[in-house]
PDB file of C-alpha atoms and ligand atoms in Angstrom:
ATOM      1  CA  MET T 209     100.505  84.636 102.086  1.00  0.00           C
ATOM      2  CA  ILE T 210     102.810  86.516 104.075  1.00  0.00           C
ATOM      3  CA  LEU T 211     102.521  90.201 105.257  1.00  0.00           C
ATOM      4  CA  GLY T 212     105.937  92.241 105.554  1.00  0.00           C
ATOM      5  CA  VAL T 213     105.402  95.341 107.279  1.00  0.00           C
ATOM      6  CA  ASN T 214     107.580  98.462 106.121  1.00  0.00           C
ATOM      7  CA  VAL T 215     108.726 100.599 109.064  1.00  0.00           C
ATOM      8  CA  ASP T 216     110.257 103.398 107.168  1.00  0.00           C
ATOM      9  CA  HIS T 217     107.384 105.608 107.912  1.00  0.00           C
ATOM     10  CA  VAL T 218     108.037 105.625 111.765  1.00  0.00           C
ATOM     11  CA  ALA T 219     111.634 106.469 111.079  1.00  0.00           C
ATOM     12  CA  THR T 220     110.201 109.531 108.759  1.00  0.00           C
ATOM     13  CA  ILE T 221     108.320 110.746 111.905  1.00  0.00           C
ATOM     14  CA  ARG T 222     111.263 110.322 113.999  1.00  0.00           C
ATOM     15  CA  GLN T 223     113.515 112.056 111.537  1.00  0.00           C
ATOM     16  CA  ALA T 224     111.215 115.147 111.692  1.00  0.00           C
ATOM     17  CA  ARG T 225     112.872 116.112 115.074  1.00  0.00           C
ATOM     18  CA  LYS T 226     116.060 113.926 114.615  1.00  0.00           C
ATOM     19  CA  GLY T 227     115.320 112.557 118.236  1.00  0.00           C
ATOM     20  CA  ILE T 228     114.740 109.080 119.349  1.00  0.00           C
ATOM     21  CA  GLU T 229     110.912 108.611 119.108  1.00  0.00           C
ATOM     22  CA  PRO T 230     109.009 106.833 117.606  1.00  0.00           C
ATOM     23  CA  ASP T 231     111.601 104.121 117.004  1.00  0.00           C
ATOM     24  CA  PRO T 232     111.202 102.091 113.976  1.00  0.00           C
ATOM     25  CA  VAL T 233     113.029  98.895 115.846  1.00  0.00           C
ATOM     26  CA  MET T 234     110.217  99.070 118.467  1.00  0.00           C
ATOM     27  CA  ALA T 235     107.764  99.561 115.813  1.00  0.00           C
ATOM     28  CA  ALA T 236     109.018  96.312 114.243  1.00  0.00           C
ATOM     29  CA  THR T 237     108.702  94.251 117.414  1.00  0.00           C
ATOM     30  CA  LEU T 238     105.128  95.526 117.795  1.00  0.00           C
ATOM     31  CA  ALA T 239     104.227  94.691 114.017  1.00  0.00           C
ATOM     32  CA  ILE T 240     105.778  91.056 114.639  1.00  0.00           C
ATOM     33  CA  LEU T 241     103.433  90.768 117.850  1.00  0.00           C
ATOM     34  CA  GLY T 242     100.570  91.791 115.418  1.00  0.00           C
ATOM     35  CA  GLY T 243     101.573  88.885 113.021  1.00  0.00           C
ATOM     36  CA  ALA T 244     103.854  90.428 110.543  1.00  0.00           C
ATOM     37  CA  GLU T 245     105.755  87.785 109.107  1.00  0.00           C
ATOM     38  CA  GLY T 246     108.432  90.165 107.691  1.00  0.00           C
ATOM     39  CA  ILE T 247     110.150  93.599 108.412  1.00  0.00           C
ATOM     40  CA  THR T 248     111.221  95.949 105.617  1.00  0.00           C
ATOM     41  CA  VAL T 249     113.361  99.041 105.611  1.00  0.00           C
ATOM     42  CA  HIS T 250     114.624 100.972 102.834  1.00  0.00           C
ATOM     43  CA  LEU T 251     118.071 102.281 103.800  1.00  0.00           C
ATOM     44  CA  ARG T 252     118.276 105.245 101.575  1.00  0.00           C
ATOM     45  CA  GLU T 253     121.433 107.175 100.287  1.00  0.00           C
ATOM     46  CA  ASP T 254     120.224 110.161 101.776  1.00  0.00           C
ATOM     47  CA  ARG T 255     119.311 108.240 105.072  1.00  0.00           C
ATOM     48  CA  ARG T 256     116.045 110.381 105.343  1.00  0.00           C
ATOM     49  CA  HIS T 257     114.229 108.033 107.418  1.00  0.00           C
ATOM     50  CA  ILE T 258     115.854 104.613 108.216  1.00  0.00           C
ATOM     51  CA  GLN T 259     119.330 105.171 109.778  1.00  0.00           C
ATOM     52  CA  ASP T 260     122.302 102.380 109.804  1.00  0.00           C
ATOM     53  CA  ARG T 261     121.855 101.867 113.595  1.00  0.00           C
ATOM     54  CA  ASP T 262     118.248 100.739 113.003  1.00  0.00           C
ATOM     55  CA  LEU T 263     119.253  98.198 110.543  1.00  0.00           C
ATOM     56  CA  LYS T 264     121.925  96.800 112.702  1.00  0.00           C
ATOM     57  CA  MET T 265     119.573  96.599 115.765  1.00  0.00           C
ATOM     58  CA  LEU T 266     116.758  94.946 113.607  1.00  0.00           C
ATOM     59  CA  LYS T 267     119.205  92.525 112.393  1.00  0.00           C
ATOM     60  CA  GLU T 268     120.113  91.440 115.894  1.00  0.00           C
ATOM     61  CA  LEU T 269     116.161  91.602 117.105  1.00  0.00           C
ATOM     62  CA  VAL T 270     113.935  90.564 114.366  1.00  0.00           C
ATOM     63  CA  PRO T 271     113.164  86.903 114.463  1.00  0.00           C
ATOM     64  CA  VAL T 272     111.120  86.995 111.116  1.00  0.00           C
ATOM     65  CA  GLU T 273     112.173  87.837 107.595  1.00  0.00           C
ATOM     66  CA  LEU T 274     114.273  91.061 107.316  1.00  0.00           C
ATOM     67  CA  ASN T 275     114.041  92.565 103.900  1.00  0.00           C
ATOM     68  CA  LEU T 276     116.525  95.313 103.256  1.00  0.00           C
ATOM     69  CA  GLU T 277     115.427  97.549 100.352  1.00  0.00           C
ATOM     70  CA  MET T 278     118.080  99.519  98.601  1.00  0.00           C
ATOM     71  CA  ALA T 279     119.482 100.880  95.727  1.00  0.00           C
ATOM     72  CA  ALA T 280     122.306  99.007  93.519  1.00  0.00           C
ATOM     73  CA  THR T 281     125.323 101.096  94.584  1.00  0.00           C
ATOM     74  CA  LYS T 282     128.480  99.980  95.808  1.00  0.00           C
ATOM     75  CA  ASP T 283     128.115 101.360  99.309  1.00  0.00           C
ATOM     76  CA  MET T 284     124.755  99.496  99.812  1.00  0.00           C
ATOM     77  CA  ILE T 285     126.023  96.256  98.440  1.00  0.00           C
ATOM     78  CA  ASP T 286     128.885  96.743 101.052  1.00  0.00           C
ATOM     79  CA  ILE T 287     126.320  97.275 103.795  1.00  0.00           C
ATOM     80  CA  ALA T 288     124.152  94.361 102.730  1.00  0.00           C
ATOM     81  CA  THR T 289     126.794  91.728 102.388  1.00  0.00           C
ATOM     82  CA  GLN T 290     128.088  92.611 105.752  1.00  0.00           C
ATOM     83  CA  LEU T 291     124.847  92.747 107.460  1.00  0.00           C
ATOM     84  CA  LYS T 292     123.318  89.597 105.784  1.00  0.00           C
ATOM     85  CA  PRO T 293     119.585  90.290 105.964  1.00  0.00           C
ATOM     86  CA  ASP T 294     117.374  87.415 104.835  1.00  0.00           C
ATOM     87  CA  MET T 295     116.666  89.133 101.426  1.00  0.00           C
ATOM     88  CA  VAL T 296     117.368  92.211  99.578  1.00  0.00           C
ATOM     89  CA  THR T 297     115.035  93.911  97.250  1.00  0.00           C
ATOM     90  CA  LEU T 298     116.763  96.075  94.589  1.00  0.00           C
ATOM     91  CA  VAL T 299     114.826  99.430  93.972  1.00  0.00           C
ATOM     92  CA  PRO T 300     115.713 102.483  91.745  1.00  0.00           C
ATOM     93  CA  GLU T 301     116.179 105.446  94.118  1.00  0.00           C
ATOM     94  CA  LYS T 302     115.963 109.019  93.131  1.00  0.00           C
ATOM     95  CA  ARG T 303     116.682 111.891  95.738  1.00  0.00           C
ATOM     96  CA  GLN T 304     113.803 113.981  94.791  1.00  0.00           C
ATOM     97  CA  GLU T 305     111.138 111.482  95.012  1.00  0.00           C
ATOM     98  CA  LEU T 306     108.688 111.486  97.912  1.00  0.00           C
ATOM     99  CA  THR T 307     108.751 107.341  97.981  1.00  0.00           C
ATOM    100  CA  THR T 308     109.942 104.873  95.379  1.00  0.00           C
ATOM    101  CA  GLU T 309     108.170 106.000  92.136  1.00  0.00           C
ATOM    102  CA  GLY T 310     108.465 103.297  89.646  1.00  0.00           C
ATOM    103  CA  GLY T 311     110.093  99.730  89.315  1.00  0.00           C
ATOM    104  CA  LEU T 312     113.822  99.087  88.213  1.00  0.00           C
ATOM    105  CA  ASP T 313     114.482  99.308  84.480  1.00  0.00           C
ATOM    106  CA  VAL T 314     115.590  96.094  84.440  1.00  0.00           C
ATOM    107  CA  ARG T 315     115.963  95.798  80.722  1.00  0.00           C
ATOM    108  CA  SER T 316     118.161  99.046  80.293  1.00  0.00           C
ATOM    109  CA  GLN T 317     120.412  98.293  83.092  1.00  0.00           C
ATOM    110  CA  LYS T 318     120.406  94.464  82.700  1.00  0.00           C
ATOM    111  CA  ARG T 319     124.136  94.208  83.066  1.00  0.00           C
ATOM    112  CA  SER T 320     124.788  96.514  86.352  1.00  0.00           C
ATOM    113  CA  ILE T 321     121.751  94.881  88.066  1.00  0.00           C
ATOM    114  CA  SER T 322     123.108  91.418  86.944  1.00  0.00           C
ATOM    115  CA  GLU T 323     126.445  92.045  88.523  1.00  0.00           C
ATOM    116  CA  THR T 324     124.795  93.367  91.651  1.00  0.00           C
ATOM    117  CA  ILE T 325     122.827  90.256  92.016  1.00  0.00           C
ATOM    118  CA  LYS T 326     125.995  87.986  91.710  1.00  0.00           C
ATOM    119  CA  LYS T 327     127.762  90.105  94.468  1.00  0.00           C
ATOM    120  CA  ILE T 328     124.905  89.737  96.760  1.00  0.00           C
ATOM    121  CA  HIS T 329     124.638  86.058  95.859  1.00  0.00           C
ATOM    122  CA  ASP T 330     128.151  85.453  96.600  1.00  0.00           C
ATOM    123  CA  TYR T 331     127.018  85.940 100.152  1.00  0.00           C
ATOM    124  CA  GLY T 332     124.116  83.577 100.139  1.00  0.00           C
ATOM    125  CA  ILE T 333     121.533  86.357 100.279  1.00  0.00           C
ATOM    126  CA  PRO T 334     118.576  86.078  98.060  1.00  0.00           C
ATOM    127  CA  VAL T 335     117.770  88.936  95.762  1.00  0.00           C
ATOM    128  CA  SER T 336     114.215  90.446  94.731  1.00  0.00           C
ATOM    129  CA  LEU T 337     113.563  93.022  92.190  1.00  0.00           C
ATOM    130  CA  PHE T 338     110.901  95.720  92.342  1.00  0.00           C
ATOM    131  CA  ILE T 339     109.544  95.891  88.823  1.00  0.00           C
ATOM    132  CA  ASN T 340     106.603  97.380  87.103  1.00  0.00           C
ATOM    133  CA  PRO T 341     103.836  94.632  86.227  1.00  0.00           C
ATOM    134  CA  ASP T 342     105.146  94.094  82.817  1.00  0.00           C
ATOM    135  CA  VAL T 343     105.623  90.656  81.332  1.00  0.00           C
ATOM    136  CA  ASN T 344     109.165  91.902  79.659  1.00  0.00           C
ATOM    137  CA  TYR T 345     110.720  92.727  83.153  1.00  0.00           C
ATOM    138  CA  ILE T 346     109.693  89.545  84.562  1.00  0.00           C
ATOM    139  CA  SER T 347     111.446  87.586  81.749  1.00  0.00           C
ATOM    140  CA  SER T 348     114.503  90.098  82.083  1.00  0.00           C
ATOM    141  CA  SER T 349     114.587  89.221  85.915  1.00  0.00           C
ATOM    142  CA  LYS T 350     114.612  85.685  85.330  1.00  0.00           C
ATOM    143  CA  GLN T 351     117.456  86.133  82.844  1.00  0.00           C
ATOM    144  CA  ILE T 352     119.634  87.963  85.196  1.00  0.00           C
ATOM    145  CA  ALA T 353     118.870  85.256  87.901  1.00  0.00           C
ATOM    146  CA  ALA T 354     117.083  87.317  90.294  1.00  0.00           C
ATOM    147  CA  ASP T 355     115.414  84.764  92.838  1.00  0.00           C
ATOM    148  CA  MET T 356     111.948  86.881  93.342  1.00  0.00           C
ATOM    149  CA  VAL T 357     110.349  89.863  91.924  1.00  0.00           C
ATOM    150  CA  GLU T 358     107.994  92.258  93.628  1.00  0.00           C
ATOM    151  CA  ILE T 359     105.395  93.484  91.305  1.00  0.00           C
ATOM    152  CA  HIS T 360     104.678  97.288  91.902  1.00  0.00           C
ATOM    153  CA  THR T 361     101.033  97.589  92.771  1.00  0.00           C
ATOM    154  CA  GLY T 362     101.246 101.572  92.826  1.00  0.00           C
ATOM    155  CA  MET T 363      99.453 101.858  89.452  1.00  0.00           C
ATOM    156  CA  TYR T 364      96.821  99.646  90.383  1.00  0.00           C
ATOM    157  CA  ALA T 365      96.345 101.481  94.054  1.00  0.00           C
ATOM    158  CA  ASN T 366      96.294 104.834  92.116  1.00  0.00           C
ATOM    159  CA  ALA T 367      93.874 104.105  89.328  1.00  0.00           C
ATOM    160  CA  LYS T 368      90.261 104.319  89.609  1.00  0.00           C
ATOM    161  CA  ASP T 369      87.091 102.476  87.979  1.00  0.00           C
ATOM    162  CA  LYS T 370      87.804 100.803  84.619  1.00  0.00           C
ATOM    163  CA  LYS T 371      91.426 101.813  84.760  1.00  0.00           C
ATOM    164  CA  GLN T 372      92.025  99.986  88.220  1.00  0.00           C
ATOM    165  CA  GLU T 373      90.491  96.892  86.306  1.00  0.00           C
ATOM    166  CA  THR T 374      92.947  97.302  83.677  1.00  0.00           C
ATOM    167  CA  GLU T 375      95.854  97.992  86.259  1.00  0.00           C
ATOM    168  CA  LEU T 376      94.938  94.728  88.309  1.00  0.00           C
ATOM    169  CA  ASN T 377      94.787  92.528  85.265  1.00  0.00           C
ATOM    170  CA  ARG T 378      98.344  93.670  84.614  1.00  0.00           C
ATOM    171  CA  VAL T 379      99.513  92.589  88.142  1.00  0.00           C
ATOM    172  CA  ILE T 380      97.361  89.220  87.406  1.00  0.00           C
ATOM    173  CA  ASN T 381      99.178  88.702  84.201  1.00  0.00           C
ATOM    174  CA  SER T 382     102.520  89.386  85.643  1.00  0.00           C
ATOM    175  CA  VAL T 383     102.237  87.000  88.685  1.00  0.00           C
ATOM    176  CA  ARG T 384     101.360  84.498  86.213  1.00  0.00           C
ATOM    177  CA  HIS T 385     104.202  84.992  84.016  1.00  0.00           C
ATOM    178  CA  ALA T 386     106.579  85.232  87.000  1.00  0.00           C
ATOM    179  CA  GLN T 387     105.303  82.039  88.051  1.00  0.00           C
ATOM    180  CA  ASP T 388     105.566  80.255  84.723  1.00  0.00           C
ATOM    181  CA  VAL T 389     109.385  81.409  84.308  1.00  0.00           C
ATOM    182  CA  GLY T 390     110.003  79.997  87.948  1.00  0.00           C
ATOM    183  CA  LEU T 391     110.448  83.443  89.848  1.00  0.00           C
ATOM    184  CA  ILE T 392     108.960  83.704  93.463  1.00  0.00           C
ATOM    185  CA  VAL T 393     106.565  86.753  93.515  1.00  0.00           C
ATOM    186  CA  ASN T 394     105.540  89.195  95.851  1.00  0.00           C
ATOM    187  CA  ALA T 395     103.743  92.673  95.463  1.00  0.00           C
ATOM    188  CA  GLY T 396     103.659  95.884  97.075  1.00  0.00           C
ATOM    189  CA  HIS T 397     103.333  99.664  97.329  1.00  0.00           C
ATOM    190  CA  GLY T 398     100.359 101.687  97.664  1.00  0.00           C
ATOM    191  CA  LEU T 399      98.126  98.865  99.036  1.00  0.00           C
ATOM    192  CA  ASN T 400      95.817  99.895 101.861  1.00  0.00           C
ATOM    193  CA  TYR T 401      92.781  98.852 103.768  1.00  0.00           C
ATOM    194  CA  PHE T 402      90.322  99.367 100.874  1.00  0.00           C
ATOM    195  CA  ASN T 403      92.230  98.163  97.890  1.00  0.00           C
ATOM    196  CA  VAL T 404      94.508  94.881  99.499  1.00  0.00           C
ATOM    197  CA  THR T 405      91.736  92.197  99.084  1.00  0.00           C
ATOM    198  CA  LYS T 406      91.789  92.220  95.125  1.00  0.00           C
ATOM    199  CA  ILE T 407      95.688  91.707  95.454  1.00  0.00           C
ATOM    200  CA  ALA T 408      95.323  89.171  98.318  1.00  0.00           C
ATOM    201  CA  SER T 409      93.217  87.079  96.295  1.00  0.00           C
ATOM    202  CA  ILE T 410      95.566  86.386  93.226  1.00  0.00           C
ATOM    203  CA  GLN T 411      96.686  82.952  93.644  1.00  0.00           C
ATOM    204  CA  GLY T 412     100.611  82.474  93.426  1.00  0.00           C
ATOM    205  CA  ILE T 413     101.666  85.691  95.204  1.00  0.00           C
ATOM    206  CA  ARG T 414     103.966  84.673  98.346  1.00  0.00           C
ATOM    207  CA  GLY T 415     104.020  87.983 100.188  1.00  0.00           C
ATOM    208  CA  LEU T 416     102.665  91.692 100.179  1.00  0.00           C
ATOM    209  CA  TYR T 417     105.083  94.593 101.437  1.00  0.00           C
ATOM    210  CA  ILE T 418     102.703  97.278 102.959  1.00  0.00           C
ATOM    211  CA  GLY T 419     103.873 100.392 104.945  1.00  0.00           C
ATOM    212  CA  HIS T 420     102.150 103.575 104.604  1.00  0.00           C
ATOM    213  CA  SER T 421      98.734 102.792 105.211  1.00  0.00           C
ATOM    214  CA  ILE T 422      99.533 100.543 108.175  1.00  0.00           C
ATOM    215  CA  ILE T 423     101.250 103.156 109.979  1.00  0.00           C
ATOM    216  CA  SER T 424      98.928 105.723 109.147  1.00  0.00           C
ATOM    217  CA  ARG T 425      95.988 103.683 110.492  1.00  0.00           C
ATOM    218  CA  ALA T 426      98.193 103.137 113.609  1.00  0.00           C
ATOM    219  CA  VAL T 427      98.435 106.659 114.375  1.00  0.00           C
ATOM    220  CA  LEU T 428      94.695 107.062 114.235  1.00  0.00           C
ATOM    221  CA  VAL T 429      93.674 103.933 116.263  1.00  0.00           C
ATOM    222  CA  GLY T 430      96.224 104.913 118.676  1.00  0.00           C
ATOM    223  CA  ILE T 431      95.580 108.517 119.087  1.00  0.00           C
ATOM    224  CA  GLU T 432      92.624 107.964 121.708  1.00  0.00           C
ATOM    225  CA  ARG T 433      94.901 106.011 124.090  1.00  0.00           C
ATOM    226  CA  ALA T 434      97.713 108.187 123.784  1.00  0.00           C
ATOM    227  CA  VAL T 435      95.863 111.328 124.626  1.00  0.00           C
ATOM    228  CA  ARG T 436      94.110 109.474 127.691  1.00  0.00           C
ATOM    229  CA  GLU T 437      97.401 108.730 128.947  1.00  0.00           C
ATOM    230  CA  MET T 438      98.755 112.405 128.741  1.00  0.00           C
ATOM    231  CA  LYS T 439      95.660 113.359 130.167  1.00  0.00           C
ATOM    232  CA  GLU T 440      96.184 110.913 133.314  1.00  0.00           C
ATOM    233  CA  LEU T 441      99.416 112.296 134.059  1.00  0.00           C
ATOM    234  CA  ILE T 442      98.290 115.929 133.682  1.00  0.00           C
ATOM    235  CA  THR T 443      95.275 115.072 136.064  1.00  0.00           C
ATOM    236  CA  GLU T 444      97.526 113.313 138.549  1.00  0.00           C
ATOM    237  CA  ALA T 445     100.082 116.262 138.780  1.00  0.00           C
ATOM    238  CA  THR T 446      97.429 119.034 139.110  1.00  0.00           C
TER     239      THR T 446
HETATM  240  N1  PXP S 220     107.608  97.779  98.053  1.00  0.00           N
HETATM  241  C1  PXP S 220     108.632  98.798  98.036  1.00  0.00           C
HETATM  242  C2  PXP S 220     109.609  98.366  97.170  1.00  0.00           C
HETATM  243  C3  PXP S 220     108.501 100.025  98.573  1.00  0.00           C
HETATM  244  O1  PXP S 220     109.531 100.862  98.096  1.00  0.00           O
HETATM  245  C4  PXP S 220     107.596 100.396  99.415  1.00  0.00           C
HETATM  246  C5  PXP S 220     107.577 101.761  99.857  1.00  0.00           C
HETATM  247  O2  PXP S 220     108.560 101.984 100.732  1.00  0.00           O
HETATM  248  C6  PXP S 220     106.580  99.506  99.735  1.00  0.00           C
HETATM  249  C7  PXP S 220     106.736  98.239  99.060  1.00  0.00           C
HETATM  250  C8  PXP S 220     105.590  99.856 100.647  1.00  0.00           C
HETATM  251  O3  PXP S 220     104.577 100.776 100.102  1.00  0.00           O
HETATM  252  P1  PXP S 220     103.672 101.443 100.940  1.00  0.00           P
HETATM  253  O4  PXP S 220     104.620 102.361 101.875  1.00  0.00           O
HETATM  254  O5  PXP S 220     102.697 102.473 100.070  1.00  0.00           O
HETATM  255  O6  PXP S 220     102.802 100.482 101.744  1.00  0.00           O
END
């Protein structure tokens, strides 16, 4: 099973100061050194975290799978077809949301998503659809010629006790159904160091896409060394 690391969260910290650090491109190269087999970025319409420059540099530098998450808009289709990432994941995008909240409504937007898939396929780029764990969405994704689906694990991640088991079963059934209809199946959103194993042990998932928890842990495991290095500089100077 591959691990795709989402580095948007590094860019979110950079954009808090609109400066140059921390650089998500540097974070991506370090994630690859750590074993990431994929790098994901979501270029949002409002450019709140990842910038066009990041995407261009990642395309040059990343030797593993570059997954561009994007809304199905004309501007984004133009960017994707020019840049040619290794894959595109279509997601719904709302300006007010803190992160991608739900999966694509593949059933009600079948026609427009299908046209977007065709345009991206014309450039030889595989397309994944980020969908809620619902067998109907999976069937619809197959009908409109998606190559892959990414099952939204956020509801599983947020649920507790019995409800979590129910949500896990929804993910398991969705993975099975996706395999049965011949879709490649990935999963992601809200996965962390405590809830990942149950998802990672589902047979048939090709890859997991994880961001927030990895970047959050990186801040904590790196803080001691970062403070020590600053102390050394100050001590040497005084
Ligand atoms: N997959 C998709 C489609 C997403 O939008 C996100 C969040 O950017 C992720 C996976 C990763 O989610 P998280 O940051 O919660 O690990």
